[in-house]
Amino acid sequence: MIFVTSSSKHAIENHFDSNFELESKLAESGKNEWLEIVRNILPHGVSCVYVRQANPLGLGHAVLCAKDIVGNEPFAVLLADDLITSGSKNCLRQMVDVYSKVQSSVLAVQPVDLSETEKYGIVGIDNTDIELGNYAKTTTIVEKPKPKDAPSQFASIGRYILTPRIFHFLENTSKGAVGEIQLTDGIDKLLLEQDVFSYRFYGKRYDCGSKLGYLTATIEYGMQHPEVGKRFTKYLQDLKID
Ligand code: G1P
């Protein structure tokens, strides 16, 4: 896993690192259940690489920071503030299945209200609709268009599978919407040279970059938590605030 992070975000590195002091204290006091939890934060067989994005120059620039580590292979981009739950097959797994069929870049998309287009990269597709679990060829992608300029109502959500050719276009992309180097603009150039598919995934997305989305996710995850979910739900049902 490659994390593109910044100098002020040590908590992310520490979260996935081993914590010698804590682990030995838990071992000494026989708290083996907790020790297992602390030791298994990072899935087995996964190692982490951290790259610093020195200046907040945008998502396209962040992806470009990982270029030398990714190398000449297709790769996935996950925007951590887009949390997605989707039952038995997670969103990225669904996209990997599409990738194995089409051998081209795949974007996760979901329909949004017309009034919301200014929050997203909006795709144009070679079809009027995409049914759940299906994909269509992307003809254009525009970052945060006004409703009247939106090429469709399908928004790209923070999961992408991209071919390494994207790096070439990102290197040659100048600042776009909100003065940043946009991944969207790189993809819009990529699709003129290679197929890029928009895949309408199964799942619910929480925008944890917004206060309401973050709170909604916290409440819903809390209610379904295997250990405290039932008690938390009861607490919410009984809650009265004067
Ligand atoms: C980013 C992307 C945008 C995408 C969105 C999904 O925007 O630039 O294309 O639709 O994530 O969450 P941001 O949310 O960083 O403004």
XYZ file of N, CA and C and ligand atoms in Angstrom:
742
model
N 0.860 -1.181 0.000
C 0.000 0.000 0.000
C 0.893 1.226 0.000
N 0.594 2.120 -0.885
C 1.364 3.364 -0.942
C 0.465 4.482 -0.398
N 0.912 5.128 0.646
C 0.155 6.247 1.191
C 0.796 7.541 0.724
N 0.012 8.400 0.131
C 0.527 9.728 -0.181
C 0.022 10.625 0.938
N 0.955 11.120 1.707
C 0.558 11.782 2.943
C 1.294 13.119 3.062
N 1.148 13.784 4.199
C 1.843 15.064 4.342
C 2.558 15.104 5.684
N 3.395 16.104 5.855
C 4.260 16.136 7.034
C 3.477 16.164 8.351
N 2.213 16.607 8.308
C 1.478 16.734 9.570
C 0.650 15.481 9.884
N 0.795 14.421 9.071
C -0.110 13.283 9.255
C 0.573 12.025 9.781
N 1.357 12.173 10.856
C 2.082 11.015 11.403
C 1.145 9.939 11.930
N -0.054 10.350 12.327
C -0.973 9.382 12.938
C -1.237 8.207 11.987
N -1.254 8.475 10.683
C -1.539 7.396 9.724
C -0.392 6.389 9.733
N 0.845 6.889 9.661
C 2.010 5.990 9.686
C 2.040 5.194 10.989
N 1.790 5.880 12.092
C 1.838 5.197 13.388
C 0.751 4.128 13.505
N -0.413 4.407 12.944
C -1.532 3.464 13.044
C -1.172 2.113 12.427
N -0.485 2.130 11.291
C -0.170 0.881 10.593
C 1.174 0.288 11.022
N 1.916 0.992 11.840
C 3.223 0.512 12.280
C 3.030 -0.404 13.496
N 4.086 -1.190 13.834
C 3.963 -1.943 15.086
C 4.344 -0.992 16.233
N 3.778 -1.257 17.388
C 4.005 -0.389 18.541
C 4.633 -1.243 19.639
N 5.965 -1.258 19.652
C 6.711 -2.175 20.528
C 6.325 -2.015 21.998
N 6.272 -0.756 22.431
C 5.994 -0.485 23.845
C 4.613 -1.020 24.255
N 3.617 -0.669 23.445
C 2.252 -1.097 23.751
C 2.141 -2.624 23.692
N 2.745 -3.213 22.659
C 2.647 -4.669 22.509
C 3.289 -5.393 23.686
N 4.469 -4.916 24.140
C 5.085 -5.648 25.255
C 4.307 -5.452 26.550
N 3.695 -4.281 26.722
C 2.877 -4.074 27.933
C 1.650 -4.997 27.913
N 1.025 -5.122 26.751
C -0.162 -5.983 26.659
C 0.230 -7.437 26.890
N 1.412 -7.833 26.340
C 1.882 -9.217 26.520
C 2.168 -9.487 27.994
N 2.861 -8.538 28.640
C 3.208 -8.688 30.061
C 1.957 -8.860 30.923
N 0.899 -8.067 30.606
C -0.295 -8.135 31.451
C -1.291 -9.189 30.953
N -0.867 -10.014 30.017
C -1.700 -11.147 29.576
C -2.940 -10.741 28.790
N -2.946 -9.506 28.253
C -4.134 -9.073 27.487
C -3.993 -9.533 26.037
N -4.090 -10.860 25.867
C -3.783 -11.439 24.550
C -4.774 -11.063 23.456
N -6.035 -10.902 23.853
C -7.047 -10.526 22.850
C -6.707 -9.157 22.236
N -6.339 -8.217 23.112
C -5.997 -6.868 22.654
C -4.709 -6.898 21.835
N -3.785 -7.741 22.293
C -2.506 -7.856 21.599
C -2.735 -8.305 20.147
N -3.633 -9.276 19.983
C -3.961 -9.761 18.633
C -4.514 -8.630 17.767
N -5.412 -7.811 18.366
C -6.014 -6.696 17.618
C -4.913 -5.740 17.157
N -4.032 -5.369 18.103
C -2.973 -4.404 17.781
C -2.031 -4.954 16.710
N -1.770 -6.263 16.785
C -0.829 -6.864 15.826
C -1.426 -7.082 14.436
N -2.772 -7.092 14.362
C -3.403 -7.423 13.074
C -4.033 -6.245 12.362
N -3.591 -5.048 12.703
C -4.161 -3.870 12.036
C -3.815 -3.911 10.549
N -2.581 -4.256 10.254
C -2.163 -4.357 8.852
C -2.399 -5.798 8.390
N -3.156 -5.984 7.311
C -3.405 -7.368 6.861
C -2.094 -8.090 6.540
N -2.077 -9.397 6.753
C -0.858 -10.169 6.492
C -0.426 -10.038 5.037
N 0.859 -9.975 4.815
C 1.387 -9.934 3.447
C 1.382 -8.540 2.838
N 0.932 -7.543 3.613
C 0.887 -6.181 3.080
C 1.992 -5.353 3.735
N 2.724 -4.610 2.927
C 3.661 -3.666 3.541
C 3.296 -2.256 3.067
N 3.749 -1.275 3.820
C 3.342 0.106 3.532
C 4.538 0.952 3.116
N 4.295 1.812 2.171
C 5.297 2.781 1.741
C 4.627 4.148 1.870
N 5.364 5.116 2.396
C 4.783 6.453 2.565
C 5.523 7.458 1.703
N 4.792 8.262 0.995
C 5.400 9.319 0.187
C 4.813 10.631 0.671
N 5.656 11.620 0.798
C 5.175 12.927 1.237
C 4.803 13.773 0.027
N 3.612 14.361 0.103
C 3.250 15.374 -0.894
C 3.558 16.710 -0.216
N 4.663 17.328 -0.620
C 5.144 18.511 0.104
C 4.175 19.688 0.003
N 3.540 19.839 -1.141
C 2.586 20.939 -1.310
C 1.225 20.385 -1.725
N 0.140 20.953 -1.165
C -1.184 20.441 -1.536
C -1.597 20.902 -2.933
N -1.004 20.279 -3.944
C -1.249 20.743 -5.315
C -2.361 19.976 -6.021
N -3.077 19.132 -5.273
C -4.225 18.465 -5.865
C -4.066 16.956 -5.961
N -5.197 16.302 -6.266
C -5.234 14.840 -6.319
C -4.332 14.282 -7.432
N -4.340 14.950 -8.579
C -3.494 14.489 -9.693
C -2.034 14.518 -9.297
N -1.644 15.570 -8.612
C -0.263 15.720 -8.143
C 0.051 14.653 -7.088
N -0.906 14.368 -6.212
C -0.704 13.330 -5.179
C -0.436 11.975 -5.839
N -1.219 11.662 -6.861
C -1.034 10.382 -7.567
C 0.340 10.357 -8.243
N 0.717 11.478 -8.796
C 2.019 11.581 -9.470
C 3.178 11.350 -8.481
N 2.972 11.725 -7.227
C 4.016 11.513 -6.203
C 4.357 10.022 -6.054
N 3.431 9.129 -6.433
C 3.654 7.686 -6.261
C 4.210 7.031 -7.523
N 4.478 7.825 -8.542
C 4.855 7.286 -9.855
C 6.024 6.288 -9.786
N 7.113 6.673 -9.147
C 8.297 5.810 -9.152
C 8.088 4.532 -8.352
N 7.197 4.573 -7.393
C 6.944 3.360 -6.592
C 5.994 2.426 -7.347
N 5.013 2.997 -8.016
C 4.057 2.173 -8.774
C 4.764 1.502 -9.950
N 5.589 2.252 -10.644
C 6.274 1.684 -11.819
C 5.314 1.491 -12.979
N 5.649 0.555 -13.853
C 4.889 0.414 -15.096
C 3.800 -0.663 -14.987
N 2.907 -0.464 -14.022
C 1.853 -1.470 -13.785
C 0.529 -0.764 -13.582
N -0.586 -1.456 -13.873
C -1.873 -0.859 -13.480
C -1.944 -0.808 -11.951
N -2.676 0.162 -11.434
C -2.739 0.327 -9.978
C -4.092 0.909 -9.591
N -4.403 0.837 -8.303
C -5.684 1.385 -7.830
C -5.429 2.627 -7.007
N -6.328 3.584 -7.126
C -6.288 4.779 -6.263
C -7.523 4.723 -5.371
N -7.316 4.858 -4.078
C -8.441 4.876 -3.130
C -8.401 6.191 -2.364
N -9.461 6.952 -2.440
C -9.524 8.187 -1.651
C -10.137 7.821 -0.300
N -9.324 7.973 0.734
C -9.713 7.428 2.037
C -10.948 8.102 2.632
N -11.258 9.319 2.180
C -12.457 9.945 2.765
C -13.752 9.451 2.116
N -13.642 8.689 1.037
C -14.825 8.024 0.488
C -14.869 6.610 1.060
N -15.720 6.419 2.052
C -15.856 5.106 2.673
C -17.004 4.384 1.967
N -16.752 3.142 1.555
C -17.796 2.417 0.804
C -18.042 1.059 1.458
N -19.322 0.770 1.749
C -19.644 -0.582 2.225
C -20.435 -1.261 1.118
N -20.146 -2.540 0.899
C -20.868 -3.197 -0.197
C -20.966 -4.705 -0.012
N -21.458 -5.117 1.129
C -21.767 -6.540 1.323
C -20.576 -7.435 1.071
N -20.836 -8.525 0.324
C -19.808 -9.566 0.243
C -18.630 -9.194 -0.660
N -18.877 -8.411 -1.709
C -17.770 -8.082 -2.614
C -17.504 -6.590 -2.567
N -16.359 -6.206 -2.018
C -16.140 -4.772 -1.866
C -15.962 -4.070 -3.210
N -16.090 -2.753 -3.170
C -16.127 -1.976 -4.419
C -14.882 -2.224 -5.273
N -13.714 -2.210 -4.645
C -12.492 -2.374 -5.442
C -12.413 -3.772 -6.040
N -12.869 -4.767 -5.283
C -12.885 -6.161 -5.804
C -13.787 -6.218 -7.053
N -14.958 -5.549 -6.975
C -15.861 -5.515 -8.137
C -15.135 -4.893 -9.332
N -14.368 -3.835 -9.044
C -13.670 -3.127 -10.128
C -12.532 -3.968 -10.710
N -11.862 -4.725 -9.836
C -10.790 -5.602 -10.313
C -11.394 -6.643 -11.268
N -12.595 -7.140 -10.935
C -13.255 -8.102 -11.828
C -13.552 -7.476 -13.184
N -13.982 -6.217 -13.168
C -14.235 -5.528 -14.445
C -12.911 -5.358 -15.189
N -11.882 -4.943 -14.456
C -10.569 -4.743 -15.090
C -10.107 -6.037 -15.776
N -10.316 -7.185 -15.104
C -9.831 -8.424 -15.737
C -10.555 -8.702 -17.042
N -11.788 -8.206 -17.173
C -12.500 -8.394 -18.452
C -12.028 -7.397 -19.494
N -11.916 -6.119 -19.113
C -11.693 -5.076 -20.129
C -10.228 -4.700 -20.328
N -9.381 -5.039 -19.336
C -7.937 -4.718 -19.410
C -7.691 -3.233 -19.699
N -8.551 -2.392 -19.142
C -8.416 -0.938 -19.320
C -8.751 -0.269 -17.989
N -8.503 1.015 -17.915
C -8.793 1.755 -16.682
C -10.290 1.697 -16.338
N -10.583 1.684 -15.048
C -11.975 1.587 -14.581
C -12.212 2.646 -13.497
N -13.297 3.398 -13.633
C -13.655 4.409 -12.632
C -14.924 3.953 -11.917
N -14.980 4.123 -10.599
C -16.210 3.812 -9.868
C -17.152 4.999 -10.001
N -18.393 4.764 -10.404
C -19.342 5.883 -10.517
C -20.663 5.568 -9.815
N -21.334 6.648 -9.429
C -22.664 6.569 -8.820
C -23.488 7.752 -9.304
N -24.816 7.570 -9.464
C -25.624 8.733 -9.863
C -25.723 9.744 -8.726
N -25.727 11.016 -9.064
C -25.930 12.063 -8.049
C -27.016 13.024 -8.542
N -27.576 13.803 -7.612
C -28.565 14.817 -8.024
C -27.876 15.857 -8.891
N -28.634 16.428 -9.790
C -28.072 17.444 -10.686
C -27.478 18.606 -9.884
N -28.107 18.909 -8.758
C -27.623 20.032 -7.939
C -26.265 19.736 -7.277
N -25.798 18.494 -7.361
C -24.565 18.090 -6.666
C -23.359 17.988 -7.591
N -23.553 18.247 -8.887
C -22.456 17.960 -9.834
C -21.190 18.770 -9.526
N -21.351 19.921 -8.900
C -20.190 20.780 -8.628
C -19.269 20.243 -7.527
N -19.646 19.078 -6.974
C -18.797 18.475 -5.924
C -17.913 17.367 -6.478
N -18.140 16.966 -7.740
C -17.530 15.724 -8.226
C -16.899 15.866 -9.606
N -16.110 14.826 -9.948
C -15.738 14.615 -11.342
C -16.926 13.916 -11.986
N -17.478 14.506 -13.043
C -18.672 13.931 -13.674
C -18.272 13.335 -15.026
N -18.688 12.077 -15.242
C -18.309 11.409 -16.491
C -19.382 11.587 -17.562
N -18.934 11.554 -18.801
C -19.839 11.411 -19.934
C -19.664 9.974 -20.395
N -20.769 9.320 -20.798
C -20.664 7.914 -21.196
C -21.297 7.704 -22.566
N -20.942 6.583 -23.208
C -21.442 6.342 -24.563
C -22.824 5.686 -24.516
N -23.600 6.030 -23.515
C -24.890 5.415 -23.277
C -25.665 6.390 -22.421
N -26.992 6.239 -22.316
C -27.681 7.201 -21.475
C -27.688 6.761 -20.012
N -27.532 5.464 -19.792
C -27.620 4.973 -18.414
C -26.629 3.828 -18.196
N -26.285 3.593 -16.940
C -25.511 2.395 -16.589
C -26.296 1.731 -15.467
N -26.647 0.453 -15.647
C -27.358 -0.227 -14.565
C -26.360 -0.650 -13.500
N -26.895 -0.869 -12.297
C -26.033 -1.331 -11.197
C -25.240 -2.559 -11.619
N -23.948 -2.559 -11.327
C -23.117 -3.721 -11.656
C -22.669 -3.742 -13.113
N -23.017 -2.693 -13.872
C -22.598 -2.637 -15.281
C -21.635 -1.495 -15.513
N -21.051 -1.488 -16.703
C -20.110 -0.419 -17.022
C -20.326 0.082 -18.445
N -19.830 1.276 -18.702
C -19.948 1.876 -20.036
C -18.642 2.588 -20.348
N -18.416 2.790 -21.637
C -17.192 3.479 -22.037
C -17.316 4.965 -21.683
N -16.264 5.490 -21.114
C -16.273 6.903 -20.713
C -15.835 7.741 -21.913
N -16.635 8.767 -22.218
C -16.287 9.603 -23.374
C -15.637 10.920 -22.943
N -15.890 11.304 -21.695
C -15.278 12.528 -21.165
C -15.395 12.491 -19.638
N -14.607 13.308 -18.964
C -14.810 13.485 -17.515
C -14.449 14.929 -17.198
N -15.327 15.583 -16.445
C -15.161 17.010 -16.164
C -15.156 17.207 -14.655
N -14.189 17.956 -14.142
C -14.121 18.178 -12.696
C -15.084 19.278 -12.265
N -15.962 18.932 -11.352
C -16.875 19.865 -10.690
C -17.603 20.824 -11.647
N -18.311 20.266 -12.643
C -19.038 21.146 -13.570
C -20.319 21.711 -12.947
N -20.750 22.843 -13.443
C -22.062 23.376 -13.049
C -23.114 22.419 -13.621
N -24.284 22.322 -12.969
C -25.304 21.376 -13.446
C -25.568 21.495 -14.950
N -25.589 22.729 -15.455
C -25.919 22.892 -16.880
C -24.798 22.374 -17.792
N -23.583 22.271 -17.268
C -22.465 21.801 -18.092
C -22.126 20.328 -17.851
N -22.853 19.681 -16.915
C -22.502 18.291 -16.559
C -22.820 17.350 -17.715
N -21.851 16.485 -18.109
C -22.101 15.584 -19.232
C -23.046 14.426 -18.894
N -23.310 14.192 -17.601
C -24.297 13.178 -17.185
C -24.542 13.429 -15.697
N -25.260 12.520 -15.057
C -25.410 12.629 -13.604
C -24.629 11.529 -12.889
N -23.646 10.943 -13.590
C -22.797 9.927 -12.948
C -21.499 10.572 -12.447
N -21.307 10.474 -11.122
C -20.117 11.075 -10.507
C -19.075 10.004 -10.241
N -17.825 10.363 -10.452
C -16.775 9.412 -10.086
C -16.558 9.525 -8.585
N -16.522 8.364 -7.945
C -16.358 8.255 -6.493
C -14.923 7.778 -6.276
N -14.395 7.959 -5.070
C -12.952 7.777 -4.877
C -12.340 6.401 -5.012
N -12.619 5.690 -6.079
C -11.935 4.421 -6.396
C -11.651 4.423 -7.895
N -10.407 4.192 -8.233
C -9.990 4.208 -9.634
C -9.032 3.039 -9.866
N -9.129 2.379 -11.001
C -8.040 1.491 -11.437
C -7.498 2.153 -12.700
N -6.220 2.419 -12.686
C -5.640 3.196 -13.793
C -4.442 2.478 -14.394
N -4.243 2.677 -15.673
C -3.035 2.143 -16.308
C -1.909 3.167 -16.071
N -0.654 2.714 -16.112
C 0.445 3.641 -15.788
C 0.598 4.782 -16.787
N -0.076 4.682 -17.910
C -0.024 5.767 -18.898
C -0.551 7.087 -18.306
N -1.379 6.981 -17.267
C -1.926 8.191 -16.635
C -0.812 9.125 -16.164
N 0.328 8.551 -15.747
C 1.414 9.396 -15.226
C 1.898 10.378 -16.296
N 1.966 9.875 -17.531
C 2.408 10.744 -18.630
C 1.475 11.959 -18.734
N 0.176 11.691 -18.652
C -0.768 12.805 -18.813
C -0.773 13.726 -17.579
N -0.573 13.148 -16.421
C -0.531 13.995 -15.215
C 0.688 14.906 -15.242
N 1.793 14.376 -15.760
C 3.004 15.198 -15.847
C 2.797 16.389 -16.784
N 1.876 16.214 -17.718
C 1.636 17.286 -18.690
C 0.315 18.012 -18.457
N -0.202 17.895 -17.235
C -1.475 18.555 -16.918
C -1.194 19.824 -16.122
N -1.789 20.929 -16.541
C -1.591 22.148 -15.751
C -2.747 22.298 -14.760
N -2.636 23.289 -13.890
C -3.643 23.462 -12.846
C -5.036 23.654 -13.450
N -6.016 22.926 -12.899
C -7.389 23.022 -13.415
C -8.305 23.629 -12.385
N -9.478 22.961 -12.178
C -10.475 23.472 -11.236
C -9.823 23.722 -9.877
N -10.221 24.755 -9.203
C -9.713 25.226 -7.898
C -8.188 25.295 -7.802
N -7.533 25.569 -8.942
C -6.088 25.810 -8.951
C -5.233 24.590 -8.623
N -5.789 23.382 -8.810
C -5.037 22.166 -8.474
C -4.822 21.299 -9.716
N -3.798 20.429 -9.625
C -3.597 19.462 -10.710
C -4.588 18.320 -10.479
N -5.557 18.240 -11.364
C -6.687 17.333 -11.157
C -6.438 15.973 -11.801
N -6.726 14.911 -11.045
C -6.672 13.561 -11.612
C -7.663 13.469 -12.773
N -8.820 14.102 -12.573
C -9.860 14.123 -13.602
C -9.322 14.610 -14.951
N -8.527 15.675 -14.933
C -8.010 16.222 -16.198
C -7.052 15.230 -16.869
N -6.256 14.531 -16.046
C -5.366 13.502 -16.595
C -6.174 12.378 -17.230
N -7.242 11.961 -16.545
C -8.084 10.870 -17.072
C -8.764 11.311 -18.369
N -9.160 12.579 -18.418
C -9.829 13.088 -19.626
C -8.893 13.027 -20.844
N -7.584 13.128 -20.588
C -6.636 12.993 -21.713
C -6.364 11.519 -21.993
N -6.273 10.730 -20.925
C -6.016 9.290 -21.085
C -7.068 8.636 -21.964
N -8.348 9.056 -21.769
C -9.415 8.358 -22.492
C -9.445 8.659 -23.986
N -8.640 9.651 -24.404
C -8.539 9.907 -25.854
C -7.590 8.893 -26.496
N -6.748 8.276 -25.659
C -5.754 7.338 -26.184
C -6.095 5.883 -25.848
N -6.704 5.667 -24.669
C -7.034 4.304 -24.227
C -8.481 4.281 -23.733
N -9.090 3.097 -23.771
C -10.435 2.991 -23.199
C -10.392 3.208 -21.684
N -11.400 3.914 -21.197
C -11.585 4.074 -19.749
C -13.058 3.753 -19.489
N -13.333 2.822 -18.580
C -14.721 2.428 -18.339
C -15.241 3.004 -17.029
N -16.528 3.391 -17.046
C -17.196 3.864 -15.833
C -18.033 2.707 -15.311
N -17.768 2.293 -14.098
C -18.447 1.124 -13.520
C -19.369 1.570 -12.379
N -20.650 1.232 -12.505
C -21.602 1.593 -11.439
C -21.620 0.478 -10.387
N -20.965 0.743 -9.293
C -20.742 -0.307 -8.290
C -21.943 -0.512 -7.373
N -21.981 -1.712 -6.787
C -22.941 -2.004 -5.721
C -22.322 -1.482 -4.434
N -23.073 -0.722 -3.665
C -22.537 -0.317 -2.373
C -23.040 1.034 -1.949
N -22.808 1.343 -0.686
C -23.201 2.636 -0.143
C -21.936 3.426 0.148
N -21.958 4.673 -0.267
C -20.766 5.495 -0.092
C -21.038 6.571 0.963
N -20.085 6.752 1.854
C -20.179 7.808 2.861
C -19.103 8.832 2.544
N -19.488 10.078 2.440
C -18.511 11.137 2.173
C -17.937 11.606 3.503
N -16.893 10.928 3.951
C -16.335 11.256 5.272
C -15.505 12.530 5.248
N -15.424 13.172 4.104
C -14.778 14.477 4.014
C -15.755 15.591 4.402
N -17.037 15.231 4.611
C -18.001 16.242 5.067
C -18.456 15.866 6.474
N -18.859 16.868 7.242
C -19.248 16.597 8.627
C -20.414 15.608 8.684
N -21.434 15.875 7.834
C -22.623 15.028 7.877
C -22.290 13.589 7.463
N -21.473 13.452 6.426
C -21.097 12.114 5.959
C -20.304 11.364 7.017
N -19.413 12.066 7.675
C -18.582 11.451 8.713
C -19.451 10.981 9.892
N -20.392 11.859 10.282
C -21.272 11.491 11.398
C -22.175 10.317 11.018
N -22.719 10.344 9.796
C -23.601 9.264 9.344
C -22.850 7.934 9.375
N -21.620 7.948 8.852
C -20.832 6.714 8.821
C -20.570 6.222 10.245
N -20.238 7.138 11.132
C -19.923 6.745 12.511
C -21.132 6.081 13.171
N -22.302 6.712 12.988
C -23.524 6.175 13.599
C -23.853 4.796 12.998
N -23.821 4.699 11.651
C -24.231 3.432 11.023
C -23.247 2.306 11.332
N -21.971 2.623 11.347
C -20.976 1.597 11.696
C -21.126 1.213 13.168
N -21.387 2.216 13.999
C -21.579 1.953 15.432
C -22.768 1.021 15.659
N -23.873 1.263 14.933
C -25.080 0.454 15.119
C -24.874 -0.991 14.678
N -23.916 -1.188 13.750
C -23.698 -2.555 13.249
C -22.474 -3.220 13.879
N -21.876 -2.534 14.841
C -20.636 -3.065 15.421
C -20.917 -4.375 16.161
N -20.143 -5.433 15.878
C -20.433 -6.745 16.477
C -20.416 -6.730 18.006
N -19.604 -5.895 18.600
C -19.490 -5.924 20.060
C -20.490 -4.979 20.734
N -20.599 -3.743 20.213
C -21.407 -2.743 20.940
C -22.656 -2.283 20.171
N -22.844 -2.843 18.946
C -23.922 -2.359 18.066
C -25.297 -2.346 18.725
N -25.654 -3.459 19.384
C -27.011 -3.563 19.960
C -27.208 -2.514 21.040
N -26.217 -2.402 21.918
C -26.338 -1.441 23.025
C -26.351 -0.004 22.504
N -25.543 0.242 21.467
C -25.478 1.595 20.894
C -26.818 1.955 20.239
N -27.424 0.988 19.557
C -28.720 1.232 18.910
C -29.776 1.545 19.970
N -29.752 0.780 21.046
C -30.714 0.994 22.134
C -30.512 2.393 22.722
N -29.250 2.759 22.892
C -28.925 4.094 23.419
C -29.534 5.175 22.517
N -29.378 4.999 21.191
C -29.906 6.007 20.260
C -31.429 6.062 20.311
N -32.044 4.861 20.420
C -33.516 4.825 20.459
C -34.053 5.534 21.701
N -33.326 5.408 22.799
C -33.812 6.002 24.056
C -33.379 7.454 24.241
N -32.551 7.944 23.323
C -31.945 9.251 23.508
C -32.974 10.394 23.474
N -32.899 11.211 24.499
C -33.745 12.417 24.511
C -32.829 13.579 24.834
N -32.808 14.572 23.976
C -31.968 15.747 24.266
C -32.884 16.933 24.501
N -32.735 17.557 25.685
C -33.640 18.674 26.015
C -33.323 19.907 25.188
C -12.231 14.289 -5.578
C -12.075 14.221 -7.100
C -13.443 14.177 -7.763
C -14.241 13.005 -7.218
C -14.339 13.100 -5.691
C -14.996 11.848 -5.121
O -12.803 15.540 -5.255
O -11.331 15.357 -7.531
O -13.292 14.035 -9.152
O -15.528 12.979 -7.784
O -13.030 13.224 -5.100
O -15.158 11.965 -3.747
P -12.748 16.161 -3.753
O -13.759 15.408 -2.949
O -11.352 15.951 -3.256
O -13.098 17.597 -3.912
